């Protein structure tokens, strides 16, 4: 290599901005919806996803759910270094995209056409026109008959309230599904591990997965 | 402008090395400022453009191909922004002056990728430089210097875990005319280069990179001794 080429190489390296290298396949896990065919679901780039925490009759349980949301949202938002998404607290139900609630609370939305299953915690949504050109999430009608925009329902089993730390882990995990991670990680260290999560914060693999997700073109946009 | 500076009395620092010259900057300015007439004071404002502060390549080529491609990088790019600077210069030699300047930029950072451009966050950028300028002609001078730069921002996104002060290199050229009132109107173009990394980028595995800023400024200068 002659001196001029070396100089150009050094100059090129010196001109690079701080760069996060590209992930490889071992840095991420499968995240597409387990549909036929698998589909990428995510919010539009830069979206602020508004989450309403439905109050419980027991104030402490409402506070627990709100605290779990706050911590989980902060942990996921910290990974959106380029503002790909933002989980925020909805000030009122009418503006919410997502409802977070205990399983023994009367849902503020009509779930007759899109029923949540009963597990420790579950994120429920239904897709309209899945085979069509532009499948969308079906909004849940508000029980109050007001106009709303709720697309996802996150339900936490009421009995989980006995273990506040578990609630934090469960809510953080479900927020990963809210963002669009449609499957589970096989690794126990990941927040999106297939059974009850053992950690309350996204791991490096969770981070790489959600960052990859938010730079793919989605087939389904809520 | 150079008509003023070419009239400075010689005031060299001798051959004591770069470090001691830098250390002498403050000492040089204090007596000169006290004397009043030897110091040229200037204020200038303009626009700064910057290269990206950070880039995320998202996926390596193999993974991008496996996912059907379409995975372009995302960059954090400061938008062209208003810039304000104040400075003072004292003579070193007949055609050489030492300049001290501090500046501030308010900029919005945008995230740019295949999905488009979206606002990321606002930053304030403060810098201070010490530079040596050579008076090339009666109206034009140019020089280079060193300094420090720091980004100030709300604790989120790129700056969620704070920022660091970085060393800075600056080269600038300036042309000026003297107005009727004795004020010198100047047009200045400056290029700055600094290393940049935040703790968030470090946690994400980013290596330290380089950011270039180009400033175009207009301003006014006062003071100094005219020949």
Coordinates of C-alpha atoms in Angstrom, one line a residue:
Chain A
X1 CA 0.0 0.0 0.0
X2 CA 1.6 3.3 -1.0
X3 CA 1.6 6.3 1.2
X4 CA -1.3 8.1 -0.6
X5 CA -3.6 5.1 -0.2
X6 CA -2.7 4.8 3.5
X7 CA -3.4 8.5 4.0
X8 CA -6.8 8.1 2.3
X9 CA -7.6 5.1 4.4
X10 CA -6.7 7.0 7.6
X11 CA -8.7 10.0 6.5
X12 CA -11.8 7.8 5.7
X13 CA -11.6 6.2 9.1
X14 CA -11.2 9.5 10.8
X15 CA -14.3 10.8 9.0
X16 CA -16.6 8.1 10.3
X17 CA -19.2 9.1 12.8
X18 CA -19.6 7.0 16.0
X19 CA -21.0 3.8 14.5
X20 CA -22.9 1.0 16.1
X21 CA -22.0 -2.1 14.0
X22 CA -24.7 -4.2 12.3
X23 CA -26.2 -7.1 14.3
X24 CA -25.8 -10.6 13.0
X25 CA -28.2 -13.5 13.3
X26 CA -26.9 -14.6 16.7
X27 CA -27.6 -11.2 18.3
X28 CA -31.4 -11.5 17.8
X29 CA -34.2 -14.0 18.2
X30 CA -37.3 -14.7 16.0
X31 CA -39.7 -11.8 16.4
X32 CA -42.2 -12.0 13.6
X33 CA -45.8 -12.9 14.3
X34 CA -46.3 -16.7 14.2
X35 CA -48.8 -16.4 11.4
X36 CA -48.9 -18.0 7.9
X37 CA -46.9 -16.4 6.5
X38 CA -44.9 -14.8 9.4
X39 CA -45.6 -11.1 9.5
X40 CA -43.8 -8.1 10.9
X41 CA -46.0 -6.0 13.1
X42 CA -44.8 -2.8 14.6
X43 CA -45.9 0.8 15.2
X44 CA -44.9 3.4 12.6
X45 CA -41.4 4.8 13.0
X46 CA -41.3 7.6 15.6
X47 CA -44.7 6.6 17.0
X48 CA -45.6 7.5 20.6
X49 CA -47.6 4.5 21.8
X50 CA -50.0 5.8 24.5
X51 CA -50.8 3.3 27.3
X52 CA -53.7 3.7 29.6
X53 CA -53.5 2.0 33.0
X54 CA -57.1 1.1 34.0
X55 CA -57.6 1.9 37.6
X56 CA -58.5 -0.9 40.1
X57 CA -60.8 -0.5 43.1
X58 CA -57.7 -1.1 45.2
X59 CA -55.5 1.9 45.0
X60 CA -52.3 0.0 45.8
X61 CA -52.9 -2.3 42.9
X62 CA -53.4 0.6 40.5
X63 CA -50.1 2.1 41.8
X64 CA -48.3 -1.2 41.3
X65 CA -49.5 -1.5 37.7
X66 CA -48.6 2.2 37.0
X67 CA -45.2 1.7 38.6
X68 CA -44.6 -1.4 36.6
X69 CA -45.6 0.4 33.4
X70 CA -43.4 3.3 34.2
X71 CA -40.3 1.1 34.8
X72 CA -41.0 -1.1 31.8
X73 CA -41.6 1.8 29.5
X74 CA -38.5 3.5 30.6
X75 CA -36.4 0.4 30.0
X76 CA -37.8 -0.1 26.5
X77 CA -37.6 3.6 25.6
X78 CA -34.0 3.7 26.6
X79 CA -33.3 1.3 23.7
X80 CA -35.0 3.7 21.1
X81 CA -31.7 5.7 20.7
X82 CA -32.9 7.0 17.3
X83 CA -36.5 7.7 18.5
X84 CA -37.9 4.7 16.7
X85 CA -40.8 4.5 19.2
X86 CA -41.8 5.8 22.6
X87 CA -44.1 4.2 25.2
X88 CA -45.9 7.0 27.0
X89 CA -48.6 7.2 29.7
X90 CA -52.0 8.1 28.2
X91 CA -53.8 10.9 30.1
X92 CA -57.2 9.5 29.3
X93 CA -58.7 6.4 27.8
X94 CA -59.9 8.1 24.7
X95 CA -56.4 8.9 23.5
X96 CA -55.0 5.4 24.4
X97 CA -53.5 3.0 21.9
X98 CA -53.1 0.3 24.5
X99 CA -54.9 -0.6 27.8
X100 CA -53.1 -2.2 30.7
X101 CA -55.3 -3.7 33.4
X102 CA -55.7 -6.4 36.0
X103 CA -57.7 -9.5 35.0
X104 CA -60.3 -8.9 37.7
X105 CA -61.2 -5.4 36.5
X106 CA -64.0 -4.8 34.2
X107 CA -62.4 -3.9 30.8
X108 CA -63.0 -0.3 29.7
X109 CA -63.3 -1.7 26.1
X110 CA -65.6 -4.2 24.5
X111 CA -63.8 -7.5 24.1
X112 CA -66.6 -9.6 22.7
X113 CA -65.0 -9.7 19.2
X114 CA -61.4 -10.1 20.5
X115 CA -61.2 -11.9 23.8
X116 CA -58.1 -12.1 25.9
X117 CA -57.0 -15.5 27.1
X118 CA -56.3 -16.1 30.8
X119 CA -52.6 -16.5 31.6
X120 CA -50.2 -14.8 33.9
X121 CA -50.1 -11.9 31.5
X122 CA -51.2 -11.6 28.0
X123 CA -51.3 -9.0 25.2
X124 CA -54.4 -9.3 23.0
X125 CA -55.0 -7.8 19.6
X126 CA -56.9 -8.9 16.5
X127 CA -56.0 -8.3 12.9
X128 CA -58.5 -7.3 10.3
X129 CA -58.0 -8.4 6.7
X130 CA -54.9 -10.4 7.4
X131 CA -54.6 -11.7 3.9
X132 CA -55.3 -8.3 2.3
X133 CA -52.9 -5.7 1.1
X134 CA -53.0 -3.6 4.3
X135 CA -54.0 -5.6 7.3
X136 CA -54.7 -3.5 10.4
X137 CA -55.3 -4.1 14.1
X138 CA -59.0 -4.0 14.9
X139 CA -59.8 -1.2 17.4
X140 CA -61.5 -2.3 20.6
X141 CA -64.7 -0.2 21.0
X142 CA -64.8 1.7 24.2
X143 CA -67.4 0.5 26.7
X144 CA -68.5 4.1 27.2
X145 CA -69.5 4.3 23.5
X146 CA -67.1 7.2 23.1
X147 CA -64.7 7.1 20.2
X148 CA -61.4 5.5 21.0
X149 CA -58.4 4.1 19.4
X150 CA -57.4 1.1 21.6
X151 CA -55.6 -1.5 19.5
X152 CA -54.1 -3.7 22.2
X153 CA -55.2 -5.0 25.6
X154 CA -52.6 -6.1 28.1
X155 CA -54.1 -8.1 31.0
X156 CA -52.2 -9.2 34.1
X157 CA -53.6 -11.9 36.2
X158 CA -54.9 -10.4 39.5
X159 CA -53.2 -13.0 41.7
X160 CA -49.8 -11.8 40.4
X161 CA -50.3 -8.7 42.5
X162 CA -49.0 -10.7 45.5
X163 CA -45.5 -10.5 44.0
X164 CA -44.8 -6.9 42.9
X165 CA -41.4 -7.8 41.4
X166 CA -43.1 -10.4 39.3
X167 CA -45.6 -7.8 38.1
X168 CA -42.8 -5.5 37.0
X169 CA -41.2 -8.4 35.1
X170 CA -44.5 -9.4 33.5
X171 CA -45.5 -5.9 32.4
X172 CA -42.1 -5.2 31.0
X173 CA -42.3 -8.5 29.0
X174 CA -45.8 -7.6 27.7
X175 CA -44.6 -4.2 26.6
X176 CA -42.2 -6.0 24.4
X177 CA -45.2 -7.7 22.7
X178 CA -46.9 -4.3 22.5
X179 CA -43.9 -2.9 20.6
X180 CA -44.3 -5.8 18.1
X181 CA -42.1 -8.6 19.3
X182 CA -44.4 -11.4 18.3
X183 CA -42.6 -14.4 19.7
X184 CA -40.5 -15.4 22.6
X185 CA -36.8 -15.8 23.2
X186 CA -35.4 -19.3 23.9
X187 CA -32.8 -17.7 26.3
X188 CA -33.6 -17.4 30.0
X189 CA -31.6 -14.2 30.3
X190 CA -33.9 -12.4 27.9
X191 CA -36.9 -10.4 29.1
X192 CA -38.9 -12.0 26.2
X193 CA -38.1 -15.5 27.5
X194 CA -40.9 -17.9 26.6
X195 CA -42.2 -18.5 30.1
X196 CA -42.4 -16.1 33.1
X197 CA -39.5 -13.7 32.7
X198 CA -36.6 -13.9 35.2
X199 CA -35.4 -10.4 34.5
X200 CA -37.2 -7.0 34.5
X201 CA -35.1 -5.2 31.9
X202 CA -34.4 -6.0 28.3
X203 CA -31.2 -7.8 27.6
X204 CA -28.7 -7.0 24.8
X205 CA -30.6 -9.6 22.7
X206 CA -33.9 -8.0 23.5
X207 CA -32.3 -4.6 22.5
X208 CA -30.9 -5.9 19.2
X209 CA -34.2 -7.6 18.4
X210 CA -36.4 -4.5 18.9
X211 CA -33.9 -2.3 17.1
X212 CA -33.9 -4.7 14.1
X213 CA -37.7 -4.9 14.2
X214 CA -38.0 -1.1 14.0
X215 CA -35.9 -1.0 10.9
X216 CA -37.8 -3.5 8.9
X217 CA -40.9 -2.6 6.8
X218 CA -43.9 -3.8 8.7
X219 CA -46.7 -5.8 7.1
X220 CA -49.1 -4.9 9.9
X221 CA -49.2 -1.4 11.3
X222 CA -51.5 -0.9 14.3
Chain B
X1 CA -9.6 43.9 10.2
X2 CA -6.0 43.1 9.2
X3 CA -5.4 46.9 9.1
X4 CA -6.0 46.8 12.8
X5 CA -4.0 43.7 13.5
X6 CA -1.0 44.6 11.4
X7 CA -0.6 47.5 13.8
X8 CA -0.2 45.3 16.9
X9 CA 3.0 45.6 18.8
X10 CA 5.0 42.5 18.6
X11 CA 4.3 40.3 21.7
X12 CA 5.7 36.9 21.1
X13 CA 5.7 34.0 23.6
X14 CA 9.1 32.8 22.7
X15 CA 10.0 29.1 21.9
X16 CA 8.6 27.6 25.1
X17 CA 6.5 24.9 23.5
X18 CA 2.8 24.4 22.7
X19 CA 1.8 23.5 26.3
X20 CA 3.2 26.6 27.8
X21 CA 1.7 28.8 25.0
X22 CA -1.7 27.5 25.8
X23 CA -1.1 28.1 29.5
X24 CA -0.2 31.7 28.7
X25 CA -3.4 32.4 26.9
X26 CA -5.2 33.7 29.9
X27 CA -2.2 35.6 31.1
X28 CA -1.8 37.2 27.7
X29 CA -5.4 38.3 27.6
X30 CA -5.5 39.8 31.0
X31 CA -2.9 42.6 30.6
X32 CA -4.0 43.2 27.0
X33 CA -7.6 43.6 28.1
X34 CA -6.5 45.9 30.9
X35 CA -4.6 48.0 28.3
X36 CA -7.8 48.1 26.3
X37 CA -6.5 49.2 22.9
X38 CA -4.5 46.1 22.0
X39 CA -7.4 43.6 22.2
X40 CA -9.8 43.1 19.3
X41 CA -13.2 42.0 20.6
X42 CA -15.7 40.4 18.3
X43 CA -19.1 39.0 18.2
X44 CA -20.4 37.0 15.3
X45 CA -23.4 34.9 14.5
X46 CA -24.2 32.5 11.7
X47 CA -25.2 29.0 10.8
X48 CA -23.5 25.7 11.6
X49 CA -23.9 22.5 9.7
X50 CA -22.7 19.2 11.1
X51 CA -22.0 15.7 9.9
X52 CA -23.9 12.9 11.7
X53 CA -23.4 12.4 15.5
X54 CA -24.0 8.7 15.3
X55 CA -24.9 5.9 12.9
X56 CA -26.5 2.5 13.6
X57 CA -25.9 0.0 10.8
X58 CA -28.8 -2.1 12.3
X59 CA -28.0 -5.4 10.5
X60 CA -24.9 -6.9 8.9
X61 CA -25.2 -7.7 5.2
X62 CA -25.9 -11.4 5.8
X63 CA -28.7 -10.8 8.3
X64 CA -30.1 -8.0 6.1
X65 CA -30.2 -10.4 3.1
X66 CA -31.8 -13.1 5.2
X67 CA -34.6 -10.7 6.2
X68 CA -35.2 -9.6 2.6
X69 CA -33.0 -6.6 2.6
X70 CA -34.2 -3.1 3.0
X71 CA -32.4 -2.5 6.2
X72 CA -30.6 0.8 5.8
X73 CA -28.6 2.5 8.5
X74 CA -30.1 5.1 10.8
X75 CA -28.2 8.3 11.6
X76 CA -28.5 11.1 14.1
X77 CA -27.9 14.3 12.2
X78 CA -27.9 17.8 13.7
X79 CA -30.0 20.2 11.6
X80 CA -28.3 23.4 10.4
X81 CA -28.5 25.7 13.4
X82 CA -28.0 29.2 14.6
X83 CA -24.6 29.8 16.1
X84 CA -23.3 32.6 18.3
X85 CA -19.7 33.3 19.2
X86 CA -17.7 35.9 21.1
X87 CA -14.0 36.2 21.0
X88 CA -11.0 38.3 21.6
X89 CA -7.6 38.5 19.9
X90 CA -4.2 39.7 21.0
X91 CA -1.0 40.1 19.0
X92 CA 1.8 37.6 19.1
X93 CA 3.9 38.8 16.3
X94 CA 3.5 41.5 13.6
X95 CA 1.4 39.2 11.4
X96 CA 0.2 36.7 14.0
X97 CA -2.5 37.0 16.6
X98 CA -3.7 34.7 19.3
X99 CA -7.5 34.4 19.5
X100 CA -9.7 33.1 22.2
X101 CA -13.4 32.4 21.4
X102 CA -16.4 30.8 23.0
X103 CA -19.5 29.8 21.2
X104 CA -22.9 28.3 21.6
X105 CA -25.2 26.5 19.1
X106 CA -28.8 25.5 19.6
X107 CA -29.6 22.6 17.3
X108 CA -32.3 20.0 16.8
X109 CA -31.1 16.5 16.0
X110 CA -33.1 14.5 13.5
X111 CA -33.0 10.7 13.1
X112 CA -32.8 9.8 9.4
X113 CA -33.4 6.4 7.9
X114 CA -35.3 4.7 5.1
X115 CA -38.6 5.5 6.9
X116 CA -37.9 9.2 6.7
X117 CA -36.8 11.9 9.1
X118 CA -38.1 12.4 12.6
X119 CA -37.1 14.8 15.4
X120 CA -34.8 13.1 17.9
X121 CA -34.0 15.8 20.5
X122 CA -32.7 19.3 20.9
X123 CA -29.1 20.0 22.0
X124 CA -27.1 23.0 23.0
X125 CA -23.5 22.8 22.0
X126 CA -20.9 24.9 23.8
X127 CA -17.3 25.3 22.7
X128 CA -14.2 27.2 23.5
X129 CA -11.1 27.5 21.3
X130 CA -7.7 29.0 21.4
X131 CA -6.2 29.6 17.9
X132 CA -3.3 31.3 16.2
X133 CA -4.2 33.3 13.1
X134 CA -1.8 34.5 10.4
X135 CA -2.6 37.8 8.6
X136 CA -2.3 36.8 5.0
X137 CA -3.3 40.1 3.5
X138 CA -4.7 43.4 4.8
X139 CA -8.2 42.0 4.7
X140 CA -7.8 38.3 5.1
X141 CA -6.5 36.0 7.9
X142 CA -6.6 32.4 8.6
X143 CA -5.5 30.0 11.3
X144 CA -6.1 26.9 13.4
X145 CA -6.5 26.1 17.0
X146 CA -7.6 23.7 19.6
X147 CA -10.4 23.7 22.2
X148 CA -13.1 21.8 23.9
X149 CA -16.7 21.1 23.0
X150 CA -19.6 19.7 24.9
X151 CA -23.2 18.8 24.0
X152 CA -25.9 19.7 26.5
X153 CA -29.2 17.8 26.1
X154 CA -32.2 16.4 27.9
X155 CA -31.3 13.0 29.4
X156 CA -32.8 10.7 26.8
X157 CA -32.1 9.0 23.5
X158 CA -28.4 9.5 22.5
X159 CA -27.8 11.5 25.7
X160 CA -29.7 9.4 28.2
X161 CA -26.6 8.8 30.2
X162 CA -25.0 12.2 29.8
X163 CA -22.3 13.6 27.7
X164 CA -18.6 14.2 27.9
X165 CA -16.3 17.1 27.0
X166 CA -14.3 16.4 23.9
X167 CA -11.2 18.0 22.5
X168 CA -11.7 20.1 19.3
X169 CA -9.6 21.1 16.4
X170 CA -10.6 24.3 14.5
X171 CA -9.4 26.0 11.3
X172 CA -11.0 29.2 10.2
X173 CA -10.6 31.9 7.6
X174 CA -11.9 35.5 7.9
X175 CA -12.3 38.5 5.6
X176 CA -13.2 41.9 6.9
X177 CA -13.8 45.5 6.0
X178 CA -13.7 48.5 8.1
X179 CA -16.8 50.6 8.4
X180 CA -17.1 54.4 8.8
X181 CA -17.4 54.1 12.5
X182 CA -14.2 52.1 12.9
X183 CA -16.0 48.8 13.5
X184 CA -14.8 46.0 11.3
X185 CA -17.4 43.9 9.6
X186 CA -16.2 40.3 9.2
X187 CA -17.2 37.2 7.3
X188 CA -15.8 34.1 8.8
X189 CA -15.8 30.4 7.8
X190 CA -14.7 27.9 10.3
X191 CA -14.4 24.1 10.2
X192 CA -14.3 22.2 13.4
X193 CA -13.5 18.5 14.0
X194 CA -14.0 16.6 17.3
X195 CA -14.3 13.1 18.6
X196 CA -17.7 12.1 19.8
X197 CA -19.2 9.3 21.8
X198 CA -21.8 9.2 24.6
X199 CA -22.2 6.5 27.2
X200 CA -25.4 5.3 25.4
X201 CA -23.4 4.8 22.2
X202 CA -20.6 3.1 24.1
X203 CA -23.2 0.7 25.7
X204 CA -24.5 -0.1 22.3
X205 CA -21.0 -1.1 21.1
X206 CA -20.3 2.0 19.1
X207 CA -16.7 3.0 18.5
X208 CA -15.7 6.6 19.0
X209 CA -16.1 8.6 15.8
X210 CA -15.4 12.0 14.4
X211 CA -17.9 14.8 13.8
X212 CA -17.2 17.8 11.5
X213 CA -18.9 21.1 11.8
X214 CA -18.8 23.9 9.3
X215 CA -19.8 27.4 10.5
X216 CA -20.4 30.4 8.3
X217 CA -20.6 33.6 10.4
X218 CA -20.9 37.3 10.0
X219 CA -20.0 39.7 12.8
X220 CA -18.4 42.8 14.0
X221 CA -15.1 43.5 15.7
X222 CA -14.0 46.4 17.9
X223 CA -10.8 47.6 19.5
X224 CA -7.2 47.1 18.7
X225 CA -4.5 49.6 17.7
X226 CA -4.7 51.0 14.2
X227 CA -1.7 51.9 12.2

